[in-house]
PDB file of C-alpha atoms in Angstrom:
ATOM      1  CA  SER A   1       6.874  10.084-172.595  1.00  0.00           C
ATOM      2  CA  PRO A   2       8.851  12.354-172.783  1.00  0.00           C
ATOM      3  CA  ASN A   3       6.102  14.490-171.268  1.00  0.00           C
ATOM      4  CA  ASP A   4       4.904  17.622-173.093  1.00  0.00           C
ATOM      5  CA  LEU A   5       7.021  16.937-176.202  1.00  0.00           C
ATOM      6  CA  LEU A   6       4.217  15.583-178.382  1.00  0.00           C
ATOM      7  CA  ARG A   7       0.564  16.220-178.986  1.00  0.00           C
ATOM      8  CA  LEU A   8      -2.031  14.113-180.782  1.00  0.00           C
ATOM      9  CA  GLU A   9      -4.478  16.011-182.952  1.00  0.00           C
ATOM     10  CA  SER A  10      -5.966  16.603-186.382  1.00  0.00           C
ATOM     11  CA  SER A  11      -4.191  19.392-188.272  1.00  0.00           C
ATOM     12  CA  SER A  12      -5.740  22.174-190.344  1.00  0.00           C
ATOM     13  CA  ASP A  13      -5.047  20.200-193.524  1.00  0.00           C
ATOM     14  CA  GLY A  14      -6.897  17.172-192.168  1.00  0.00           C
ATOM     15  CA  VAL A  15      -3.912  15.063-191.132  1.00  0.00           C
ATOM     16  CA  ARG A  16      -4.484  12.973-187.988  1.00  0.00           C
ATOM     17  CA  GLY A  17      -1.220  12.333-186.210  1.00  0.00           C
ATOM     18  CA  ILE A  18       1.525  13.214-183.770  1.00  0.00           C
ATOM     19  CA  PHE A  19       2.959  16.725-183.699  1.00  0.00           C
ATOM     20  CA  LEU A  20       5.997  18.135-181.917  1.00  0.00           C
ATOM     21  CA  ASN A  21       5.523  20.924-179.387  1.00  0.00           C
ATOM     22  CA  ARG A  22       9.147  22.044-179.591  1.00  0.00           C
ATOM     23  CA  SER A  23      12.295  21.546-181.624  1.00  0.00           C
ATOM     24  CA  ILE A  24      14.347  18.391-181.240  1.00  0.00           C
ATOM     25  CA  LYS A  25      17.896  17.462-182.114  1.00  0.00           C
ATOM     26  CA  LYS A  26      19.532  14.287-183.352  1.00  0.00           C
ATOM     27  CA  GLY A  27      19.612  11.613-180.684  1.00  0.00           C
ATOM     28  CA  ASP A  28      16.645  12.939-178.700  1.00  0.00           C
ATOM     29  CA  ILE A  29      14.096  10.381-177.523  1.00  0.00           C
ATOM     30  CA  VAL A  30      10.853  11.438-179.156  1.00  0.00           C
ATOM     31  CA  LEU A  31       8.515   8.702-177.991  1.00  0.00           C
ATOM     32  CA  SER A  32       8.752   5.906-175.442  1.00  0.00           C
ATOM     33  CA  ILE A  33       5.777   3.667-174.712  1.00  0.00           C
ATOM     34  CA  PRO A  34       5.934   1.016-171.968  1.00  0.00           C
ATOM     35  CA  LEU A  35       4.787  -2.412-173.064  1.00  0.00           C
ATOM     36  CA  ASP A  36       2.166  -2.566-170.318  1.00  0.00           C
ATOM     37  CA  ALA A  37       0.500   0.502-171.846  1.00  0.00           C
ATOM     38  CA  CYS A  38      -0.126  -1.414-175.091  1.00  0.00           C
ATOM     39  CA  LEU A  39      -2.889  -3.794-176.051  1.00  0.00           C
ATOM     40  CA  ARG A  40      -1.207  -7.209-176.357  1.00  0.00           C
ATOM     41  CA  ASP A  41      -2.351 -10.299-178.208  1.00  0.00           C
ATOM     42  CA  ASP A  42      -1.109 -12.529-175.377  1.00  0.00           C
ATOM     43  CA  SER A  43      -3.325 -10.789-172.807  1.00  0.00           C
ATOM     44  CA  PRO A  44      -6.906 -10.925-174.108  1.00  0.00           C
ATOM     45  CA  PRO A  45      -9.752 -10.016-171.721  1.00  0.00           C
ATOM     46  CA  SER A  46     -11.119 -12.688-169.395  1.00  0.00           C
ATOM     47  CA  TRP A  47     -14.483 -12.917-171.203  1.00  0.00           C
ATOM     48  CA  PHE A  48     -12.667 -13.935-174.394  1.00  0.00           C
ATOM     49  CA  GLN A  49     -10.304 -16.347-172.662  1.00  0.00           C
ATOM     50  CA  LEU A  50     -13.168 -18.197-170.975  1.00  0.00           C
ATOM     51  CA  VAL A  51     -14.844 -18.997-174.290  1.00  0.00           C
ATOM     52  CA  GLN A  52     -11.584 -19.890-176.003  1.00  0.00           C
ATOM     53  CA  ASN A  53     -10.574 -22.178-173.160  1.00  0.00           C
ATOM     54  CA  ASP A  54     -13.565 -24.380-173.953  1.00  0.00           C
ATOM     55  CA  ASP A  55     -11.922 -25.251-177.276  1.00  0.00           C
ATOM     56  CA  ASP A  56      -8.251 -25.020-176.369  1.00  0.00           C
ATOM     57  CA  ASP A  57      -6.880 -26.429-173.132  1.00  0.00           C
ATOM     58  CA  ASP A  58      -3.490 -24.821-173.816  1.00  0.00           C
ATOM     59  CA  PHE A  59      -4.794 -21.276-174.322  1.00  0.00           C
ATOM     60  CA  ASP A  60      -3.062 -20.068-171.149  1.00  0.00           C
ATOM     61  CA  ILE A  61       0.353 -20.894-172.605  1.00  0.00           C
ATOM     62  CA  PRO A  62       1.374 -18.035-174.953  1.00  0.00           C
ATOM     63  CA  SER A  63       3.865 -20.166-176.887  1.00  0.00           C
ATOM     64  CA  THR A  64       1.061 -22.508-177.979  1.00  0.00           C
ATOM     65  CA  TYR A  65      -1.193 -19.765-179.373  1.00  0.00           C
ATOM     66  CA  ASN A  66      -2.242 -20.175-182.968  1.00  0.00           C
ATOM     67  CA  PRO A  67      -0.301 -17.335-184.655  1.00  0.00           C
ATOM     68  CA  SER A  68      -3.143 -16.727-187.089  1.00  0.00           C
ATOM     69  CA  GLY A  69      -5.428 -15.923-184.155  1.00  0.00           C
ATOM     70  CA  TRP A  70      -3.472 -12.875-182.982  1.00  0.00           C
ATOM     71  CA  ALA A  71      -5.842 -10.401-184.636  1.00  0.00           C
ATOM     72  CA  THR A  72      -8.885 -11.912-182.928  1.00  0.00           C
ATOM     73  CA  ARG A  73      -7.235 -11.774-179.508  1.00  0.00           C
ATOM     74  CA  LEU A  74      -6.042  -8.209-180.060  1.00  0.00           C
ATOM     75  CA  ALA A  75      -9.459  -7.163-181.358  1.00  0.00           C
ATOM     76  CA  ALA A  76     -11.008  -8.598-178.176  1.00  0.00           C
ATOM     77  CA  SER A  77      -8.740  -6.351-176.101  1.00  0.00           C
ATOM     78  CA  LEU A  78      -9.687  -3.315-178.178  1.00  0.00           C
ATOM     79  CA  LEU A  79     -13.401  -4.146-177.892  1.00  0.00           C
ATOM     80  CA  ASP A  80     -13.023  -4.532-174.137  1.00  0.00           C
ATOM     81  CA  LEU A  81     -11.519  -1.055-173.929  1.00  0.00           C
ATOM     82  CA  GLN A  82     -14.256   0.441-176.118  1.00  0.00           C
ATOM     83  CA  LEU A  83     -17.166  -1.290-174.403  1.00  0.00           C
ATOM     84  CA  ASN A  84     -16.033  -0.575-170.878  1.00  0.00           C
ATOM     85  CA  GLU A  85     -15.621   3.123-171.656  1.00  0.00           C
ATOM     86  CA  ARG A  86     -13.328   3.603-168.717  1.00  0.00           C
ATOM     87  CA  LYS A  87      -9.644   3.736-167.880  1.00  0.00           C
ATOM     88  CA  SER A  88      -8.125   0.266-167.945  1.00  0.00           C
ATOM     89  CA  ASN A  89      -4.820  -1.306-167.004  1.00  0.00           C
ATOM     90  CA  HIS A  90      -3.756  -0.894-170.620  1.00  0.00           C
ATOM     91  CA  ASP A  91      -4.297   2.868-170.644  1.00  0.00           C
ATOM     92  CA  ASP A  92      -1.320   5.105-169.978  1.00  0.00           C
ATOM     93  CA  LEU A  93      -3.051   8.159-171.423  1.00  0.00           C
ATOM     94  CA  GLY A  94      -5.709   8.838-168.814  1.00  0.00           C
ATOM     95  CA  ILE A  95      -9.409   9.131-169.610  1.00  0.00           C
ATOM     96  CA  ASP A  96      -9.035  12.279-171.723  1.00  0.00           C
ATOM     97  CA  GLY A  97      -6.076  10.879-173.654  1.00  0.00           C
ATOM     98  CA  GLN A  98      -7.893   7.627-174.319  1.00  0.00           C
ATOM     99  CA  SER A  99     -10.971   9.485-175.591  1.00  0.00           C
ATOM    100  CA  LEU A 100      -8.773  11.633-177.856  1.00  0.00           C
ATOM    101  CA  TRP A 101      -7.051   8.553-179.271  1.00  0.00           C
ATOM    102  CA  PHE A 102     -10.399   6.899-179.992  1.00  0.00           C
ATOM    103  CA  SER A 103     -11.759  10.086-181.591  1.00  0.00           C
ATOM    104  CA  LEU A 104      -8.832  10.261-184.038  1.00  0.00           C
ATOM    105  CA  LEU A 105      -9.023   6.665-185.231  1.00  0.00           C
ATOM    106  CA  PRO A 106     -10.104   6.398-188.883  1.00  0.00           C
ATOM    107  CA  ASP A 107     -13.761   6.474-189.815  1.00  0.00           C
ATOM    108  CA  PRO A 108     -14.957   2.841-189.991  1.00  0.00           C
ATOM    109  CA  GLU A 109     -16.604   3.231-193.399  1.00  0.00           C
ATOM    110  CA  PHE A 110     -13.569   4.986-194.865  1.00  0.00           C
ATOM    111  CA  LEU A 111     -11.222   2.317-193.519  1.00  0.00           C
ATOM    112  CA  ARG A 112     -13.487  -0.488-194.717  1.00  0.00           C
ATOM    113  CA  ALA A 113     -13.505   0.896-198.249  1.00  0.00           C
ATOM    114  CA  SER A 114      -9.722   0.554-198.400  1.00  0.00           C
ATOM    115  CA  LEU A 115      -9.631  -3.110-197.341  1.00  0.00           C
ATOM    116  CA  PRO A 116     -10.222  -5.798-200.010  1.00  0.00           C
ATOM    117  CA  VAL A 117     -11.849  -8.148-197.476  1.00  0.00           C
ATOM    118  CA  HIS A 118     -14.873  -5.808-197.549  1.00  0.00           C
ATOM    119  CA  TRP A 119     -14.988  -5.252-201.301  1.00  0.00           C
ATOM    120  CA  THR A 120     -17.876  -6.551-203.387  1.00  0.00           C
ATOM    121  CA  GLU A 121     -17.275  -9.455-205.745  1.00  0.00           C
ATOM    122  CA  ASP A 122     -17.671  -7.133-208.739  1.00  0.00           C
ATOM    123  CA  THR A 123     -14.993  -4.804-207.398  1.00  0.00           C
ATOM    124  CA  VAL A 124     -12.544  -7.640-206.804  1.00  0.00           C
ATOM    125  CA  GLN A 125     -13.166  -9.151-210.229  1.00  0.00           C
ATOM    126  CA  SER A 126     -12.697  -5.781-211.923  1.00  0.00           C
ATOM    127  CA  ALA A 127      -9.049  -5.864-210.818  1.00  0.00           C
ATOM    128  CA  ARG A 128      -8.571  -8.923-213.067  1.00  0.00           C
ATOM    129  CA  SER A 129      -6.114 -10.490-210.639  1.00  0.00           C
ATOM    130  CA  THR A 130      -6.407 -14.162-209.764  1.00  0.00           C
ATOM    131  CA  ALA A 131      -3.975 -13.703-206.894  1.00  0.00           C
ATOM    132  CA  LEU A 132      -6.132 -10.942-205.434  1.00  0.00           C
ATOM    133  CA  GLU A 133      -9.305 -13.028-205.786  1.00  0.00           C
ATOM    134  CA  LEU A 134      -7.702 -15.973-203.973  1.00  0.00           C
ATOM    135  CA  ALA A 135      -6.341 -13.721-201.227  1.00  0.00           C
ATOM    136  CA  VAL A 136      -9.714 -12.043-200.720  1.00  0.00           C
ATOM    137  CA  ASP A 137     -11.514 -15.410-200.582  1.00  0.00           C
ATOM    138  CA  SER A 138      -9.076 -16.640-197.929  1.00  0.00           C
ATOM    139  CA  SER A 139      -9.371 -13.396-195.958  1.00  0.00           C
ATOM    140  CA  PHE A 140     -13.158 -13.423-196.171  1.00  0.00           C
ATOM    141  CA  PHE A 141     -13.525 -16.829-194.513  1.00  0.00           C
ATOM    142  CA  ALA A 142     -10.861 -16.073-191.908  1.00  0.00           C
ATOM    143  CA  ARG A 143     -12.607 -12.797-191.089  1.00  0.00           C
ATOM    144  CA  ALA A 144     -16.006 -14.469-190.791  1.00  0.00           C
ATOM    145  CA  GLU A 145     -14.588 -17.010-188.345  1.00  0.00           C
ATOM    146  CA  ALA A 146     -12.898 -14.285-186.287  1.00  0.00           C
ATOM    147  CA  VAL A 147     -16.097 -12.247-186.066  1.00  0.00           C
ATOM    148  CA  GLU A 148     -18.103 -15.278-184.955  1.00  0.00           C
ATOM    149  CA  ASP A 149     -15.507 -16.071-182.257  1.00  0.00           C
ATOM    150  CA  LEU A 150     -15.696 -12.528-180.946  1.00  0.00           C
ATOM    151  CA  LEU A 151     -19.503 -12.491-181.048  1.00  0.00           C
ATOM    152  CA  ALA A 152     -19.768 -15.769-179.162  1.00  0.00           C
ATOM    153  CA  ALA A 153     -17.451 -14.461-176.460  1.00  0.00           C
ATOM    154  CA  LEU A 154     -19.241 -11.105-176.208  1.00  0.00           C
ATOM    155  CA  LYS A 155     -22.649 -12.742-175.865  1.00  0.00           C
ATOM    156  CA  SER A 156     -21.370 -14.570-172.796  1.00  0.00           C
ATOM    157  CA  GLU A 157     -20.753 -11.220-171.114  1.00  0.00           C
ATOM    158  CA  SER A 158     -24.187  -9.567-170.935  1.00  0.00           C
ATOM    159  CA  THR A 159     -23.035  -6.796-168.588  1.00  0.00           C
ATOM    160  CA  LEU A 160     -20.518  -5.713-171.221  1.00  0.00           C
ATOM    161  CA  ILE A 161     -22.705  -5.630-174.312  1.00  0.00           C
ATOM    162  CA  LYS A 162     -25.720  -4.150-172.471  1.00  0.00           C
ATOM    163  CA  ASP A 163     -28.560  -3.458-174.932  1.00  0.00           C
ATOM    164  CA  ARG A 164     -26.504  -3.547-178.118  1.00  0.00           C
ATOM    165  CA  SER A 165     -28.008  -5.580-180.952  1.00  0.00           C
ATOM    166  CA  GLU A 166     -26.185  -8.412-182.690  1.00  0.00           C
ATOM    167  CA  GLU A 167     -25.872  -6.237-185.789  1.00  0.00           C
ATOM    168  CA  GLN A 168     -24.204  -3.475-183.754  1.00  0.00           C
ATOM    169  CA  LEU A 169     -21.853  -5.969-182.118  1.00  0.00           C
ATOM    170  CA  ARG A 170     -20.967  -7.545-185.459  1.00  0.00           C
ATOM    171  CA  GLU A 171     -20.112  -4.106-186.866  1.00  0.00           C
ATOM    172  CA  MET A 172     -17.964  -3.350-183.809  1.00  0.00           C
ATOM    173  CA  CYS A 173     -16.149  -6.678-184.208  1.00  0.00           C
ATOM    174  CA  ASN A 174     -15.407  -6.010-187.866  1.00  0.00           C
ATOM    175  CA  ASN A 175     -14.179  -2.510-187.099  1.00  0.00           C
ATOM    176  CA  ALA A 176     -11.953  -3.739-184.255  1.00  0.00           C
ATOM    177  CA  LEU A 177     -10.415  -6.329-186.575  1.00  0.00           C
ATOM    178  CA  ASP A 178      -9.886  -3.691-189.273  1.00  0.00           C
ATOM    179  CA  LEU A 179      -8.086  -1.470-186.768  1.00  0.00           C
ATOM    180  CA  VAL A 180      -5.775  -4.072-185.273  1.00  0.00           C
ATOM    181  CA  GLN A 181      -4.903  -5.549-188.663  1.00  0.00           C
ATOM    182  CA  THR A 182      -3.883  -2.140-190.024  1.00  0.00           C
ATOM    183  CA  ARG A 183      -2.405  -0.451-186.924  1.00  0.00           C
ATOM    184  CA  SER A 184      -0.606  -3.139-184.895  1.00  0.00           C
ATOM    185  CA  CYS A 185       3.093  -3.973-184.853  1.00  0.00           C
ATOM    186  CA  ARG A 186       5.215  -7.052-184.122  1.00  0.00           C
ATOM    187  CA  LEU A 187       7.655  -7.290-181.245  1.00  0.00           C
ATOM    188  CA  MET A 188      10.154  -9.836-180.038  1.00  0.00           C
ATOM    189  CA  THR A 189      10.456  -9.304-176.293  1.00  0.00           C
ATOM    190  CA  ALA A 190      13.858  -9.380-174.611  1.00  0.00           C
ATOM    191  CA  ASN A 191      12.835 -12.235-172.331  1.00  0.00           C
ATOM    192  CA  ASP A 192      11.318 -14.353-175.101  1.00  0.00           C
ATOM    193  CA  LYS A 193      12.874 -17.790-174.627  1.00  0.00           C
ATOM    194  CA  SER A 194      10.413 -19.761-176.690  1.00  0.00           C
ATOM    195  CA  ASP A 195      11.511 -21.795-179.678  1.00  0.00           C
ATOM    196  CA  SER A 196       8.456 -20.884-181.711  1.00  0.00           C
ATOM    197  CA  ASP A 197       9.713 -17.437-182.789  1.00  0.00           C
ATOM    198  CA  VAL A 198       6.114 -16.212-182.676  1.00  0.00           C
ATOM    199  CA  PRO A 199       6.285 -12.424-182.255  1.00  0.00           C
ATOM    200  CA  LEU A 200       4.142 -10.498-179.823  1.00  0.00           C
ATOM    201  CA  ARG A 201       1.537  -8.392-181.599  1.00  0.00           C
ATOM    202  CA  VAL A 202       0.627  -5.109-179.960  1.00  0.00           C
ATOM    203  CA  LEU A 203      -1.479  -2.054-180.597  1.00  0.00           C
ATOM    204  CA  ALA A 204       0.455   0.890-179.154  1.00  0.00           C
ATOM    205  CA  PRO A 205      -1.671   4.020-178.658  1.00  0.00           C
ATOM    206  CA  ILE A 206      -0.065   7.174-180.104  1.00  0.00           C
ATOM    207  CA  PHE A 207       2.701   5.166-181.816  1.00  0.00           C
ATOM    208  CA  ASP A 208       0.077   3.965-184.297  1.00  0.00           C
ATOM    209  CA  PHE A 209      -0.180   7.549-185.586  1.00  0.00           C
ATOM    210  CA  ILE A 210       3.517   8.093-186.116  1.00  0.00           C
ATOM    211  CA  ASN A 211       3.417   7.215-189.834  1.00  0.00           C
ATOM    212  CA  HIS A 212       0.891   9.953-190.613  1.00  0.00           C
ATOM    213  CA  GLY A 213       2.566  12.775-192.520  1.00  0.00           C
ATOM    214  CA  SER A 214       1.433  16.114-193.871  1.00  0.00           C
ATOM    215  CA  ILE A 215       2.044  17.393-197.394  1.00  0.00           C
ATOM    216  CA  LYS A 216       2.989  20.701-195.755  1.00  0.00           C
ATOM    217  CA  ILE A 217       6.023  19.176-194.074  1.00  0.00           C
ATOM    218  CA  ASN A 218       9.166  19.684-196.138  1.00  0.00           C
ATOM    219  CA  GLU A 219      12.177  17.415-196.223  1.00  0.00           C
ATOM    220  CA  GLY A 220      14.364  19.840-194.313  1.00  0.00           C
TER     221      GLY A 220
END
């Protein structure tokens, strides 16, 4: 909302993003997305929670979540939406809007090429940066652990994965993690009374395209 003010599409110059349908003036509300229409890291799907609960008795208490695990939980929610291929409680766009949003997400191979965690060792070393090498090493092992957690949870839900191979599922897990780690945002909710100051991580459909700009747009 507001209804009919925005559209989501790919422009003639190849820019994927949000476009205005009419003129606006200073102070107008351009975009408002309810929190329950977002994918949230504190509300992972049941199939992921069941597996995680085996290792963490406090998983049901958001304030005790491991902050570093937010991407895995959020990726599980995104995978659930993709694999179910239906309207969910998270979707405020309708079936057609959800399909459009998915269709405009970046190409997995293109996105992967821009993320150092997927770069070859030769590519990383060619940058001649010790800091980069250390960061990539750390990210690589964290990513591997996240993918294995997601795979283990998915394999427990045979009706969800259907006839997909482990290789296909692993690729989907990596792509989901790439998306949430590059398109999510942090929120501090108004009713957050915890002492941990751990922000809520969300993936907000449509809002995640708002930083896409066109070279044809002038500064006026």
